[in-house]
């Protein structure tokens, strides 16, 4: 009996750990609606400081030198994004590394993409800042 319990506990722990590292797939429009309802603050969102996976559409091309948000410390490129069928900017994204920043630079306005990012701190902005983004 003890020989059976240990492998089951190990399996349960592995599944629990895998669930933690797998980013939650979210609907960007619904996330933004909850952000607005929370008074334009990410602190009250359960996704705050967590990895999320989502699909989006480029609203504004990659730009450098933006002086606010998660990219202000390192001058990284920034991508403005929303959802298909809307021109509203819902998020601003900063890439995890040079390879993802290069990929971000190839995306043009209207391009669809899938990414995984961390929801960063925001208060009072019309968009949700996403950092550490990896394109998939």
XYZ file of N, CA and C in Angstrom:
408
model
N 0.810 -1.188 0.000
C 0.000 0.000 0.000
C 0.863 1.266 0.000
N 1.930 1.271 0.812
C 2.817 2.428 0.863
C 3.509 2.649 -0.481
N 3.776 1.567 -1.183
C 4.415 1.689 -2.492
C 3.498 2.379 -3.491
N 2.233 2.305 -3.307
C 1.264 2.933 -4.196
C 1.028 4.400 -3.830
N 1.071 4.720 -2.560
C 0.778 6.076 -2.099
C 1.849 7.065 -2.546
N 3.114 6.721 -2.420
C 4.190 7.641 -2.797
C 4.115 8.058 -4.266
N 3.983 7.125 -5.213
C 3.870 7.547 -6.616
C 2.638 8.419 -6.871
N 1.539 8.134 -6.188
C 0.337 8.956 -6.358
C 0.554 10.372 -5.834
N 1.226 10.498 -4.699
C 1.544 11.822 -4.167
C 2.485 12.576 -5.097
N 3.458 11.883 -5.631
C 4.395 12.489 -6.568
C 3.674 12.959 -7.826
N 2.778 12.149 -8.337
C 1.991 12.512 -9.520
C 1.117 13.727 -9.234
N 0.465 13.762 -8.092
C -0.391 14.893 -7.726
C 0.428 16.175 -7.605
N 1.608 16.090 -7.012
C 2.476 17.257 -6.882
C 2.940 17.741 -8.247
N 3.260 16.825 -9.140
C 3.694 17.191 -10.490
C 2.583 17.889 -11.256
N 1.377 17.376 -11.155
C 0.236 17.984 -11.841
C -0.033 19.371 -11.273
N 0.051 19.523 -9.976
C -0.162 20.813 -9.330
C 0.888 21.821 -9.788
N 2.149 21.402 -9.849
C 3.226 22.277 -10.297
C 3.030 22.673 -11.752
N 2.651 21.728 -12.603
C 2.425 22.014 -14.023
C 1.284 22.999 -14.199
N 0.262 22.899 -13.386
C -0.866 23.828 -13.479
C -0.429 25.245 -13.128
N 0.526 25.383 -12.202
C 1.010 26.701 -11.820
C 1.817 27.354 -12.930
N 2.603 26.593 -13.665
C 3.465 27.196 -14.672
C 2.784 27.352 -16.026
N 1.653 26.706 -16.222
C 0.919 26.856 -17.468
C 0.129 28.151 -17.399
N 0.397 29.105 -18.314
C -0.320 30.376 -18.245
C -1.806 30.200 -18.522
N -2.568 31.011 -17.856
C -4.014 30.987 -18.016
C -4.382 31.676 -19.336
N -5.149 30.997 -20.181
C -5.621 31.573 -21.452
C -6.787 32.507 -21.136
N -6.683 33.761 -21.556
C -7.722 34.730 -21.232
C -8.254 35.402 -22.492
N -9.421 35.999 -22.357
C -10.022 36.822 -23.399
C -9.596 38.255 -23.099
N -8.846 38.858 -24.002
C -8.276 40.181 -23.782
C -9.355 41.241 -23.554
N -10.440 41.172 -24.312
C -11.522 42.154 -24.165
C -12.144 42.053 -22.763
N -12.391 40.830 -22.299
C -12.993 40.646 -20.969
C -12.034 41.082 -19.864
N -10.748 40.802 -20.040
C -9.758 41.247 -19.061
C -9.777 42.770 -18.962
N -9.814 43.442 -20.104
C -9.825 44.904 -20.105
C -11.111 45.449 -19.479
N -12.239 44.808 -19.728
C -13.501 45.238 -19.107
C -13.411 45.146 -17.582
N -12.801 44.080 -17.084
C -12.629 43.941 -15.634
C -11.653 44.982 -15.096
N -10.646 45.323 -15.889
C -9.675 46.356 -15.528
C -10.385 47.706 -15.375
N -11.250 48.035 -16.324
C -12.013 49.287 -16.257
C -12.921 49.273 -15.026
N -13.595 48.156 -14.808
C -14.505 48.016 -13.661
C -13.749 48.145 -12.335
N -12.478 47.756 -12.326
C -11.639 47.847 -11.121
C -11.046 49.243 -10.941
N -11.541 50.220 -11.697
C -11.055 51.589 -11.552
C -9.728 51.833 -12.230
N -9.478 51.144 -13.335
C -8.238 51.280 -14.107
C -7.009 50.964 -13.252
N -7.112 49.893 -12.485
C -5.989 49.429 -11.672
C -5.838 47.924 -11.849
N -4.616 47.489 -12.074
C -4.378 46.050 -12.210
C -4.233 45.360 -10.854
N -4.036 46.123 -9.789
C -3.818 45.525 -8.469
C -4.971 44.635 -8.015
N -6.190 44.958 -8.425
C -7.354 44.181 -8.001
C -7.686 43.024 -8.935
N -6.906 42.853 -9.986
C -7.146 41.744 -10.911
C -6.420 40.492 -10.413
N -7.072 39.321 -10.466
C -6.380 38.092 -10.052
C -5.185 37.770 -10.951
N -5.174 38.326 -12.155
C -4.072 38.080 -13.094
C -2.851 38.954 -12.816
N -2.974 39.940 -11.920
C -1.863 40.849 -11.649
C -0.603 40.082 -11.261
N 0.486 40.417 -11.928
C 1.800 39.823 -11.692
C 1.829 38.322 -11.997
N 0.913 37.870 -12.839
C 0.862 36.462 -13.253
C 0.978 36.386 -14.770
N 1.384 35.212 -15.258
C 1.492 34.967 -16.699
C 0.108 34.682 -17.268
N -0.185 35.286 -18.414
C -1.426 35.020 -19.129
C -1.094 34.724 -20.584
N -1.913 33.919 -21.213
C -1.787 33.634 -22.643
C -3.016 34.230 -23.315
N -2.830 34.799 -24.501
C -3.952 35.432 -25.181
C -3.659 35.576 -26.669
N -4.710 35.885 -27.418
C -4.602 36.223 -28.840
C -4.919 37.703 -28.970
N -4.238 38.372 -29.882
C -4.477 39.796 -30.070
C -4.208 40.228 -31.493
N -4.413 41.517 -31.724
C -4.169 42.136 -33.021
C -3.370 43.408 -32.775
N -2.373 43.656 -33.613
C -1.540 44.847 -33.475
C -2.367 46.085 -33.825
N -2.402 47.049 -32.904
C -3.102 48.316 -33.107
C -2.095 49.395 -33.486
N -0.948 49.378 -32.844
C 0.106 50.346 -33.117
C 1.427 49.625 -33.230
N 2.238 50.056 -34.174
C 3.504 49.390 -34.427
C 4.482 49.517 -33.282
N 5.523 48.741 -33.370
C 6.576 48.723 -32.371
C 7.261 50.084 -32.330
N 7.453 50.609 -31.124
C 8.124 51.899 -30.978
C 9.104 51.833 -29.818
N 10.083 52.725 -29.825
C 11.082 52.782 -28.756
C 10.978 54.112 -28.016
N 11.569 54.123 -26.854
C 11.700 55.368 -26.115
C 10.449 55.819 -25.383
N 9.493 54.961 -25.194
C 8.288 55.305 -24.450
C 8.698 55.509 -23.000
N 8.276 56.581 -22.371
C 8.786 56.940 -21.052
C 7.915 56.538 -19.873
N 6.867 55.737 -20.092
C 6.022 55.274 -19.000
C 5.864 53.782 -19.117
N 5.452 53.176 -18.029
C 5.116 51.763 -18.083
C 6.293 50.864 -17.819
N 6.100 49.562 -18.069
C 7.105 48.573 -17.685
C 8.397 48.666 -18.475
N 8.400 49.389 -19.582
C 9.597 49.462 -20.410
C 10.443 50.689 -20.115
N 10.027 51.544 -19.184
C 10.715 52.812 -18.990
C 12.153 52.649 -18.512
N 12.438 51.588 -17.810
C 13.779 51.409 -17.261
C 14.802 51.032 -18.317
N 14.387 50.317 -19.347
C 15.384 49.841 -20.303
C 15.162 50.310 -21.732
N 14.148 51.111 -21.997
C 13.926 51.638 -23.340
C 13.552 50.593 -24.364
N 12.956 49.498 -23.937
C 12.570 48.424 -24.856
C 11.485 48.877 -25.817
N 11.349 48.130 -26.904
C 10.286 48.400 -27.864
C 8.945 48.088 -27.227
N 7.928 48.769 -27.701
C 6.592 48.664 -27.148
C 5.619 48.359 -28.272
N 4.669 47.467 -28.030
C 3.662 47.119 -29.027
C 2.290 47.389 -28.441
N 1.462 48.124 -29.184
C 0.089 48.404 -28.763
C -0.814 47.377 -29.421
N -1.710 46.771 -28.623
C -2.538 45.691 -29.163
C -3.964 45.759 -28.639
N -4.844 45.091 -29.388
C -6.253 44.979 -29.027
C -6.779 43.657 -29.542
N -8.052 43.645 -29.906
C -8.682 42.423 -30.405
C -9.202 42.654 -31.816
N -9.408 41.562 -32.538
C -9.909 41.632 -33.910
C -11.262 42.333 -33.939
N -11.455 43.174 -34.940
C -12.721 43.865 -35.116
C -12.850 45.152 -34.323
N -11.793 45.568 -33.645
C -11.830 46.790 -32.844
C -10.504 47.527 -32.987
N -10.571 48.843 -32.955
C -9.349 49.644 -33.019
C -8.927 50.135 -31.638
N -9.621 49.690 -30.596
C -9.305 50.125 -29.235
C -8.024 49.475 -28.731
N -7.154 50.298 -28.183
C -5.923 49.796 -27.571
C -6.265 49.246 -26.190
N -6.027 47.959 -25.992
C -6.330 47.322 -24.715
C -5.081 47.081 -23.889
N -3.960 46.784 -24.557
C -2.714 46.478 -23.852
C -1.529 47.125 -24.554
N -0.461 47.304 -23.788
C 0.845 47.677 -24.334
C 1.812 46.612 -23.861
N 2.591 46.115 -24.803
C 3.427 44.942 -24.548
C 4.910 45.256 -24.671
N 5.693 44.642 -23.795
C 7.151 44.706 -23.849
C 7.655 43.269 -23.910
N 8.581 42.996 -24.829
C 9.093 41.636 -25.047
C 10.011 41.177 -23.915
N 10.110 39.860 -23.765
C 10.965 39.251 -22.739
C 12.447 39.433 -23.062
N 12.801 39.267 -24.333
C 14.214 39.261 -24.701
C 14.381 39.800 -26.117
N 15.629 39.833 -26.578
C 15.933 40.387 -27.900
C 15.256 39.610 -29.023
N 15.183 38.298 -28.910
C 14.551 37.485 -29.961
C 13.063 37.811 -30.080
N 12.376 37.936 -28.954
C 10.951 38.272 -28.988
C 10.733 39.725 -29.394
N 11.666 40.592 -29.029
C 11.581 41.986 -29.459
C 11.741 42.080 -30.973
N 12.640 41.275 -31.538
C 12.813 41.250 -32.996
C 11.545 40.743 -33.673
N 10.929 39.697 -33.118
C 9.669 39.181 -33.668
C 8.584 40.254 -33.585
N 8.534 40.947 -32.464
C 7.555 42.010 -32.272
C 7.738 43.105 -33.323
N 8.980 43.389 -33.669
C 9.274 44.409 -34.666
C 8.813 44.056 -36.066
N 8.595 42.771 -36.331
C 8.138 42.357 -37.665
C 6.623 42.431 -37.814
N 5.907 42.569 -36.703
C 4.445 42.615 -36.761
C 3.976 43.983 -37.252
N 3.045 43.982 -38.175
C 2.497 45.224 -38.711
C 1.094 45.452 -38.159
N 0.614 46.678 -38.278
C -0.730 47.009 -37.811
C -1.738 46.084 -38.485
N -2.601 45.486 -37.684
C -3.602 44.550 -38.189
C -3.186 43.093 -38.113
N -1.907 42.832 -37.815
C -1.422 41.448 -37.710
C -1.975 40.783 -36.458
N -2.433 39.547 -36.619
C -2.881 38.753 -35.472
C -1.675 38.031 -34.879
N -1.695 37.796 -33.582
C -0.602 37.097 -32.915
C -1.131 36.392 -31.672
N -0.302 35.509 -31.133
C -0.559 34.865 -29.841
C 0.667 35.119 -28.988
N 0.444 35.417 -27.720
C 1.564 35.716 -26.831
C 1.250 35.278 -25.408
N 2.316 35.184 -24.632
C 2.217 34.936 -23.200
C 2.996 36.053 -22.516
N 2.357 36.733 -21.565
C 2.970 37.882 -20.897
C 2.628 37.878 -19.411
N 3.300 38.761 -18.677
C 2.989 38.997 -17.272
C 2.231 40.313 -17.163
N 1.124 40.308 -16.429
C 0.339 41.526 -16.217
C 1.094 42.406 -15.220
N 1.458 43.617 -15.669
C 2.239 44.539 -14.850
C 1.325 45.518 -14.104
N 1.920 46.328 -13.252
C 1.169 47.327 -12.494
C 0.692 48.450 -13.403
N -0.551 48.853 -13.201
C -1.099 50.029 -13.879
C -2.130 50.673 -12.975
N -2.180 51.990 -13.036
C -3.196 52.737 -12.310
C -3.507 53.992 -13.109
N -4.736 54.069 -13.604
C -5.173 55.268 -14.302
C -4.904 55.308 -15.791
N -4.352 54.265 -16.367
C -4.118 54.249 -17.813
C -5.281 53.552 -18.510
N -5.490 53.865 -19.767
C -6.558 53.240 -20.533
C -6.203 51.856 -21.034
N -4.968 51.459 -20.866
C -4.475 50.163 -21.341
C -3.862 49.386 -20.185
N -3.728 48.087 -20.385
C -3.073 47.223 -19.399
C -1.636 46.983 -19.865
N -0.638 47.292 -19.049
C 0.739 47.010 -19.446
C 1.069 45.526 -19.248
N 1.653 44.949 -20.268
C 2.085 43.552 -20.213
C 3.584 43.519 -20.435
N 4.289 42.798 -19.611
C 5.746 42.718 -19.732
C 6.185 41.272 -19.868
N 7.453 41.111 -20.204
C 8.036 39.770 -20.283
C 7.296 38.916 -21.315
N 6.914 39.529 -22.446
C 6.082 38.856 -23.454
C 6.888 37.926 -24.356
N 6.312 36.760 -24.584
C 6.874 35.751 -25.480
C 5.812 35.455 -26.529
N 6.200 35.556 -27.790
C 5.257 35.285 -28.879
C 5.282 33.807 -29.212
N 4.097 33.226 -29.479
C 4.021 31.802 -29.781
C 3.321 31.589 -31.088
